[in-house]
mmCIF file of N, CA and C in Angstrom:
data_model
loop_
_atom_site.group_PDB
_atom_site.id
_atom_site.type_symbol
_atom_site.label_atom_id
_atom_site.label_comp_id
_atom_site.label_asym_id
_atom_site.label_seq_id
_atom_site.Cartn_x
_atom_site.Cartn_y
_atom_site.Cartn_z
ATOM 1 N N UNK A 4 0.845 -1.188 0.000
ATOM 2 C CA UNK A 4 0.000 0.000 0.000
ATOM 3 C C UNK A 4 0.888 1.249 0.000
ATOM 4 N N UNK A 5 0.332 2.123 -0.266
ATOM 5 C CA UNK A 5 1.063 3.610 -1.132
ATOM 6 C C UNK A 5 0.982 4.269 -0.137
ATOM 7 N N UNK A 6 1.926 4.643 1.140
ATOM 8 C CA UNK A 6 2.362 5.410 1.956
ATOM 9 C C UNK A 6 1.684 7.128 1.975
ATOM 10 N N UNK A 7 1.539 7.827 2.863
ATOM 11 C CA UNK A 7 1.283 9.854 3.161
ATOM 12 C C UNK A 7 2.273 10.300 2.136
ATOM 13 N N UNK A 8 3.525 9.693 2.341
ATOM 14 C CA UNK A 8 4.770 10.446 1.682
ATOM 15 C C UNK A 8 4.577 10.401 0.004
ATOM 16 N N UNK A 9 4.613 8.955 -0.145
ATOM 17 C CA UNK A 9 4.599 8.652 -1.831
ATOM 18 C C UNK A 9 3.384 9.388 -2.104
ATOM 19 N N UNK A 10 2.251 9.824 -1.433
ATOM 20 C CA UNK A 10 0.949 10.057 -2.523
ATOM 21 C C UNK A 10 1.115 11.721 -2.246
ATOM 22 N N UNK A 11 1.738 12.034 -1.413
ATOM 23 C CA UNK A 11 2.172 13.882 -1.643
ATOM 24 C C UNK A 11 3.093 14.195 -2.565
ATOM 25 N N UNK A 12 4.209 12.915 -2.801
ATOM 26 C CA UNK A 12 4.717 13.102 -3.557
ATOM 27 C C UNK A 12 4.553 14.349 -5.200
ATOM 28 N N UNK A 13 3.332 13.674 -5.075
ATOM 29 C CA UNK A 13 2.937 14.040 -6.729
ATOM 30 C C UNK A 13 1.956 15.412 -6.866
ATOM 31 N N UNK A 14 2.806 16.338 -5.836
ATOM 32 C CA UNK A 14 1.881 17.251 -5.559
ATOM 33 C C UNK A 14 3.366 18.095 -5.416
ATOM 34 N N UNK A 15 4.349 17.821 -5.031
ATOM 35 C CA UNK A 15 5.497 18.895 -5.412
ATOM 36 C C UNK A 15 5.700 19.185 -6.134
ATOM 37 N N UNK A 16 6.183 21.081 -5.757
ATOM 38 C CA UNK A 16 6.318 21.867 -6.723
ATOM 39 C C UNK A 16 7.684 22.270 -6.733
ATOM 40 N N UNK A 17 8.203 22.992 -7.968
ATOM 41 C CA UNK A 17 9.513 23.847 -7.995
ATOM 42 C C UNK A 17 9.233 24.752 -7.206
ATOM 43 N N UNK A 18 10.060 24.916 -6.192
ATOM 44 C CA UNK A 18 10.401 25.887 -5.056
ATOM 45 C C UNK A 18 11.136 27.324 -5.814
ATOM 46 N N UNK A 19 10.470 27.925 -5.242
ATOM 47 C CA UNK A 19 10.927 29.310 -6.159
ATOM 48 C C UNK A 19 11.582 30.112 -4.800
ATOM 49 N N UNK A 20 11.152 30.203 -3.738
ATOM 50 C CA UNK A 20 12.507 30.501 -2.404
ATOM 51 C C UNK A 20 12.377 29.004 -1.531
ATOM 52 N N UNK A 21 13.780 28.942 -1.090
ATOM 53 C CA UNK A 21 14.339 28.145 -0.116
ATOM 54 C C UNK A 21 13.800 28.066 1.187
ATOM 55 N N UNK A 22 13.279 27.293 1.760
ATOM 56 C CA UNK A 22 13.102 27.117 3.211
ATOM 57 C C UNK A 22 13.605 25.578 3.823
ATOM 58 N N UNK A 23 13.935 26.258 5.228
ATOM 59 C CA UNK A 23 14.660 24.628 5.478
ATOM 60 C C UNK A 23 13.425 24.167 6.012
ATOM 61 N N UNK A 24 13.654 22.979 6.039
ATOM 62 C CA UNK A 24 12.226 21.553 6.625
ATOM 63 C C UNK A 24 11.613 22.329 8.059
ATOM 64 N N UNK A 25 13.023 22.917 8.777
ATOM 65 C CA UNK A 25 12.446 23.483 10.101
ATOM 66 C C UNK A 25 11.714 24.603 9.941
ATOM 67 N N UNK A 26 12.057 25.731 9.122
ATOM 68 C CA UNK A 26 11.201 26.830 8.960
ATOM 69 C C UNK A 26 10.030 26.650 8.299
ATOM 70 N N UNK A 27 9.522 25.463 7.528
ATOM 71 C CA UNK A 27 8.596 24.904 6.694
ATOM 72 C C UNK A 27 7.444 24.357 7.994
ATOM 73 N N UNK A 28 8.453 23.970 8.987
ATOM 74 C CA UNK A 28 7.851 23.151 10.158
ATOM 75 C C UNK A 28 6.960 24.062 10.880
ATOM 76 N N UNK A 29 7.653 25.202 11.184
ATOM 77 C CA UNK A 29 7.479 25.907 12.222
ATOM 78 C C UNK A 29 6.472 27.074 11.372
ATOM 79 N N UNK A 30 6.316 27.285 10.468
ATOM 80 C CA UNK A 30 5.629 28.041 9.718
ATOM 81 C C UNK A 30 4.137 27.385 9.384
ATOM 82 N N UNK A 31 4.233 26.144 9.137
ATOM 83 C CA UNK A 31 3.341 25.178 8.892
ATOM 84 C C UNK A 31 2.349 25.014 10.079
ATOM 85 N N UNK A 32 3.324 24.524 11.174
ATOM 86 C CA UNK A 32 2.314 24.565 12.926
ATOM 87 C C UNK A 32 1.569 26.043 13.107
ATOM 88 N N UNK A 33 2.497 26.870 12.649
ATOM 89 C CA UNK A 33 1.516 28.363 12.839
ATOM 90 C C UNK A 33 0.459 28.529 12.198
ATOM 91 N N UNK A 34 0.684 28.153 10.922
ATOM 92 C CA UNK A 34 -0.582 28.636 9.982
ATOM 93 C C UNK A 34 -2.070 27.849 10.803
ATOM 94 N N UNK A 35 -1.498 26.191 11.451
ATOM 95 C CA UNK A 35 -2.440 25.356 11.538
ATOM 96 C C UNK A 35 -3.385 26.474 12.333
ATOM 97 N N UNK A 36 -2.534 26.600 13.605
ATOM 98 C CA UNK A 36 -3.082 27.264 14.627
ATOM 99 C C UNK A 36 -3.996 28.248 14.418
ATOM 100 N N UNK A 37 -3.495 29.158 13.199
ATOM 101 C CA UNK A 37 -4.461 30.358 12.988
ATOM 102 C C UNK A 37 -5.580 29.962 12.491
ATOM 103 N N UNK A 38 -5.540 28.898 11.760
ATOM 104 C CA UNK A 38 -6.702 28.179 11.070
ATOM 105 C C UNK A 38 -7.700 27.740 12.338
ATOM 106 N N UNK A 39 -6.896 27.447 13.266
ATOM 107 C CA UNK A 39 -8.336 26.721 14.314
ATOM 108 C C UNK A 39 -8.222 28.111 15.305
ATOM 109 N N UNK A 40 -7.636 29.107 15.129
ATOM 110 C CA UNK A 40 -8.471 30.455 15.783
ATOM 111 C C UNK A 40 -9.339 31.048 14.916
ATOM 112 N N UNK A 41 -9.232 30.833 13.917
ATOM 113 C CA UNK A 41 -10.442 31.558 12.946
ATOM 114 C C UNK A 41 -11.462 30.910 12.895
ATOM 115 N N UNK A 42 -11.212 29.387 12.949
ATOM 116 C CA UNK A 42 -12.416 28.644 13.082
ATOM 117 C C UNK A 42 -13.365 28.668 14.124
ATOM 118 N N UNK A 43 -12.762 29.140 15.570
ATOM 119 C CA UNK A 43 -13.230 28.977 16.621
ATOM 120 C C UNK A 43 -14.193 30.335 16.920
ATOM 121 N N UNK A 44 -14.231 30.766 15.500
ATOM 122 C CA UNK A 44 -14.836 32.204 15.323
ATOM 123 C C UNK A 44 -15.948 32.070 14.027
ATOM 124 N N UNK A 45 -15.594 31.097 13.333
ATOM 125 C CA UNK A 45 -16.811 30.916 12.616
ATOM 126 C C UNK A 45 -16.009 31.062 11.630
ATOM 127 N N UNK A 46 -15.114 31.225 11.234
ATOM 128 C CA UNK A 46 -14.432 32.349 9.975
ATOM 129 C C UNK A 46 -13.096 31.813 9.550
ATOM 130 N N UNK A 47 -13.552 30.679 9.567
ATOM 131 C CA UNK A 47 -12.386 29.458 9.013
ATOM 132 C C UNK A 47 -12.322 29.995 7.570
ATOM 133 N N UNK A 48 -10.736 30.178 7.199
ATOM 134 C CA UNK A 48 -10.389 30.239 5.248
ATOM 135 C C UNK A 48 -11.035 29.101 4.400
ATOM 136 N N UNK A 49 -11.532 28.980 3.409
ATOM 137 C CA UNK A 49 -11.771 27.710 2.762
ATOM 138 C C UNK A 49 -10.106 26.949 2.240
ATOM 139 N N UNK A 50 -11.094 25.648 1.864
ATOM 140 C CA UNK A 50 -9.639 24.975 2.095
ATOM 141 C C UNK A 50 -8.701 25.353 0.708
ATOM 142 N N UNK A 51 -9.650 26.227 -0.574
ATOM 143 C CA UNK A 51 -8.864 26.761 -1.558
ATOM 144 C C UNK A 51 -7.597 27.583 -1.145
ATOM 145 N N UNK A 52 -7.651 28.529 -0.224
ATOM 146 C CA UNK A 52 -6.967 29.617 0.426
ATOM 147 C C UNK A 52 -6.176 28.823 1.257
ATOM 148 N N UNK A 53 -6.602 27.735 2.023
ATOM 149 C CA UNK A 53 -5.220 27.027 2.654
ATOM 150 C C UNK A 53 -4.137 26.627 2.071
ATOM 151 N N UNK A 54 -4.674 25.869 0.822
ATOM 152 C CA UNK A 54 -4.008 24.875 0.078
ATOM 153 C C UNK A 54 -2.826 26.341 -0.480
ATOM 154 N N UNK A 55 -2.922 27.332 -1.156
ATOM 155 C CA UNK A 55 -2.383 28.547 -1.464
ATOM 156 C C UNK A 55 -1.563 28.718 -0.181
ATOM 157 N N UNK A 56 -1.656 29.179 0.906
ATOM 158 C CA UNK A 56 -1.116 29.077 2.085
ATOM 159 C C UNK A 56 0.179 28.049 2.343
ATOM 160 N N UNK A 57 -0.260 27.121 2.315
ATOM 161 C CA UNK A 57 0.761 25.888 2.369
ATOM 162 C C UNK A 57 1.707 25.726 1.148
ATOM 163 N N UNK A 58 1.179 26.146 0.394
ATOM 164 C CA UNK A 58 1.958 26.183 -1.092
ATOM 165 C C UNK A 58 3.149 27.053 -1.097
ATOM 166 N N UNK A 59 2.666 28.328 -0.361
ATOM 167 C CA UNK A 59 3.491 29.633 -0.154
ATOM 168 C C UNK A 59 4.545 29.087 1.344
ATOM 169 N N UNK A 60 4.343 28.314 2.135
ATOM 170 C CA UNK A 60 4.742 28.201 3.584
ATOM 171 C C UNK A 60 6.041 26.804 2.986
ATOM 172 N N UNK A 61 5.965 26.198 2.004
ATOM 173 C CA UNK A 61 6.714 25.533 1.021
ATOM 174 C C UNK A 61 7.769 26.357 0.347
ATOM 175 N N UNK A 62 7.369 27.301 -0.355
ATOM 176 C CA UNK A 62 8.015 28.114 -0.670
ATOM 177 C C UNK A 62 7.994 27.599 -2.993
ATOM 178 N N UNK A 63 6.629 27.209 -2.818
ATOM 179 C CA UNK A 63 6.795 27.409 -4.064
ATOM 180 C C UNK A 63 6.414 28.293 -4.971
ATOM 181 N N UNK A 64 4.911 29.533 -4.751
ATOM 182 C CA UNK A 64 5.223 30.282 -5.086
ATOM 183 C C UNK A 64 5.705 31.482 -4.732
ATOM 184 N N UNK A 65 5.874 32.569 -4.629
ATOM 185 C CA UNK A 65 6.379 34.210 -4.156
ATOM 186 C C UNK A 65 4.941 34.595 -3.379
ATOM 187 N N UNK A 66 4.944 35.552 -2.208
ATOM 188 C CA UNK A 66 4.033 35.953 -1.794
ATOM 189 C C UNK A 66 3.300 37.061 -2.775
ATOM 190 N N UNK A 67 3.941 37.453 -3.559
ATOM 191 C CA UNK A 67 3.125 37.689 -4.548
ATOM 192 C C UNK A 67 2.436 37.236 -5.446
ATOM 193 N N UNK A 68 2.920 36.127 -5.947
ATOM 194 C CA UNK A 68 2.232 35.110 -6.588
ATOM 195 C C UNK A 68 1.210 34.527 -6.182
ATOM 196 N N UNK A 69 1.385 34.520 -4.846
ATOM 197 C CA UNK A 69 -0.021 33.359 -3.966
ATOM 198 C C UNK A 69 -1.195 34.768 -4.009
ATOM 199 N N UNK A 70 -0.482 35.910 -3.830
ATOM 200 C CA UNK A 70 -1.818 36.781 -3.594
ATOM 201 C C UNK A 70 -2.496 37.128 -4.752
ATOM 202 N N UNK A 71 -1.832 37.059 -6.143
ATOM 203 C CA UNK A 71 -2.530 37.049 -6.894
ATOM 204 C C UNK A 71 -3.250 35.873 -7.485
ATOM 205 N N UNK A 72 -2.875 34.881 -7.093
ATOM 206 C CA UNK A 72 -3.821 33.272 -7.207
ATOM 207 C C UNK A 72 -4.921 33.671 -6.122
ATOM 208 N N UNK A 73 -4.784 34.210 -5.129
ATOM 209 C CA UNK A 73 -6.066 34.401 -3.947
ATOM 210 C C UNK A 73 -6.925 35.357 -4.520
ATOM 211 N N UNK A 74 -6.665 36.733 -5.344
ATOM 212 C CA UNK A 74 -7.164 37.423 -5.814
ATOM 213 C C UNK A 74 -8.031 37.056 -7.144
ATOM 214 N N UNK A 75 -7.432 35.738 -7.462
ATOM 215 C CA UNK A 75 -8.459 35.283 -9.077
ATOM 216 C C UNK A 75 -7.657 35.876 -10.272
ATOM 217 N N UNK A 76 -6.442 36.698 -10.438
ATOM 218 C CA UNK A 76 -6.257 37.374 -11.121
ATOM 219 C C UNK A 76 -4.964 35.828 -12.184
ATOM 220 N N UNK A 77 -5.120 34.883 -12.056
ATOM 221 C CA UNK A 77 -4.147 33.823 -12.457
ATOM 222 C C UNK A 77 -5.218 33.043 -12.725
ATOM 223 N N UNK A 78 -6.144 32.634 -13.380
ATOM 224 C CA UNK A 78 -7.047 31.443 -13.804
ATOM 225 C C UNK A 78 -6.515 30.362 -13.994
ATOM 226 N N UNK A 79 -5.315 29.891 -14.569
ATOM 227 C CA UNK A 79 -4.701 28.985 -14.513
ATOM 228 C C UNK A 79 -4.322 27.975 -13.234
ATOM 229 N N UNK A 80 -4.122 29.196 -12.809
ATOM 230 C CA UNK A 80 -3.073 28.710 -11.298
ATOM 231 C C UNK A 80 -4.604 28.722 -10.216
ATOM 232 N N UNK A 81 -5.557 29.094 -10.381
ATOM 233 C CA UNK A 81 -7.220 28.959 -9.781
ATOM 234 C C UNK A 81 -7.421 27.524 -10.280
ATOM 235 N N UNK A 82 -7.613 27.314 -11.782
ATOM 236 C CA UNK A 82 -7.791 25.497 -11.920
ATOM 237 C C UNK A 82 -7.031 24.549 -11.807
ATOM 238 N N UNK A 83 -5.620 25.121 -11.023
ATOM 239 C CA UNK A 83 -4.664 24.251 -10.776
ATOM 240 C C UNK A 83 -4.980 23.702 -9.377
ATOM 241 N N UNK A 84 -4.973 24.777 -8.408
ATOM 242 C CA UNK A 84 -5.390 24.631 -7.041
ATOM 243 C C UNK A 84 -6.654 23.901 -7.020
ATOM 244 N N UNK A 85 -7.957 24.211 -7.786
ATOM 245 C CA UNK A 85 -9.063 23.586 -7.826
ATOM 246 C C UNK A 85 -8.806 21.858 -7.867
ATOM 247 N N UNK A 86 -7.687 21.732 -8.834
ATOM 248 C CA UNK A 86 -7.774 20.206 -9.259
ATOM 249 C C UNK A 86 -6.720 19.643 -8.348
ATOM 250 N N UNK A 87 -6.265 20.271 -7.255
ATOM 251 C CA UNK A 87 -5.601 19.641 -6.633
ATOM 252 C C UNK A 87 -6.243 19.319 -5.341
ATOM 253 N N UNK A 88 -7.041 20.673 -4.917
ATOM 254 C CA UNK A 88 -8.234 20.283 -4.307
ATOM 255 C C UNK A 88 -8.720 18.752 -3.960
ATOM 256 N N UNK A 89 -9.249 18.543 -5.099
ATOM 257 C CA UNK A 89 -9.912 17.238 -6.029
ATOM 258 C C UNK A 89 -9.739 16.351 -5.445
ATOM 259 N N UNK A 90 -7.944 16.443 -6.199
ATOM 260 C CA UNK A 90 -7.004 15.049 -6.229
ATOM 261 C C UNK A 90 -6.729 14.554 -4.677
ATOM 262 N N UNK A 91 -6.421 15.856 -4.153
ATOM 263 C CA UNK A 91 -6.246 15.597 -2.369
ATOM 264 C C UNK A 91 -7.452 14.516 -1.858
ATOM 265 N N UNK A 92 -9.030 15.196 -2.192
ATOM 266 C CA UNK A 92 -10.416 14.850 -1.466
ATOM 267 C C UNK A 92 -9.825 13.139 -1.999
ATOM 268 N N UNK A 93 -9.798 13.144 -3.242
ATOM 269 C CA UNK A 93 -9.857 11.111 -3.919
ATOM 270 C C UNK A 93 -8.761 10.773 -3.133
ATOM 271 N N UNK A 94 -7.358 10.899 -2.801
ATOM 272 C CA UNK A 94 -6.594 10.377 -2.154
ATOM 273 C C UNK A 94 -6.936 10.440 -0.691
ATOM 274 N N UNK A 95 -8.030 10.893 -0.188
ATOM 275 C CA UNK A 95 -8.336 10.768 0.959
ATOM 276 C C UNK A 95 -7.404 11.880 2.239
ATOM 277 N N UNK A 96 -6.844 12.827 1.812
ATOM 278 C CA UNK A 96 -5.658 13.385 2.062
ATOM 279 C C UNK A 96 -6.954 14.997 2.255
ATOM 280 N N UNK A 97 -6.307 15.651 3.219
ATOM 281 C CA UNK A 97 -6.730 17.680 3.074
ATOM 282 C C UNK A 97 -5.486 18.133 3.221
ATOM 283 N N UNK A 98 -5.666 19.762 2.744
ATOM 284 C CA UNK A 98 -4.722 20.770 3.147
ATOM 285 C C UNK A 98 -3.607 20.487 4.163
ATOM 286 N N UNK A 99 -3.937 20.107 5.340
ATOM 287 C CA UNK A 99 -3.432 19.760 6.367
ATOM 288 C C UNK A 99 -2.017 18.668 6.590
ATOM 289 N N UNK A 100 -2.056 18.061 4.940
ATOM 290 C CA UNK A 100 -1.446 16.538 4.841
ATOM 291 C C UNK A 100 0.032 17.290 4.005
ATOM 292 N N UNK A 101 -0.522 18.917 3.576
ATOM 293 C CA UNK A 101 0.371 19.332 2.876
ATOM 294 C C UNK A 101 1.948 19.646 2.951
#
């Protein structure tokens, strides 16, 4: 059976800035956190805007880049996230696994 690791696998991206595993770590536990203070408010991000989040906390695209994928202004990079969305829900995997 096909391991967390092997099925994220296919979801890495070219890293466009460097982060080490620890700052990925420690950036990653934060975001979680803010996610379950917003939630605890009603006002949880959808998981489109996470997945963007985690993408950026990776360091694959530029914080500019993610804000203009959040803004809609990249359609491409909107049905990219959408279909990864997707692919996450069928592998049984969320944002969270990212």
């Amino acid at each position: 059976m096909t391991n967390r690791t092997e099925l994220l696998k296919e979801f890495d991206r070219p890293k466009v800035i460097s982060y080490t595993p620890e700052e990925i770590a420690i950036e990653r536990d934060s975001y979680r956190q803010i996610v379950a203070s917003f939630a605890l408010e009603n006002a949880e991000p959808k998981d489109f805007y996470k997945v963007i989040s985690m993408e950026r906390i990776r360091g694959e695209p530029t914080e500019e880049q993610a804000r203009a994928i959040m803004l809609g202004n990249l359609p491409e990079e909107t049905e990219r996230i959408q279909a990864k969305l997707n692919r996450l829900a069928e592998l049984g995997l969320s944002w969270k696994d990212l």
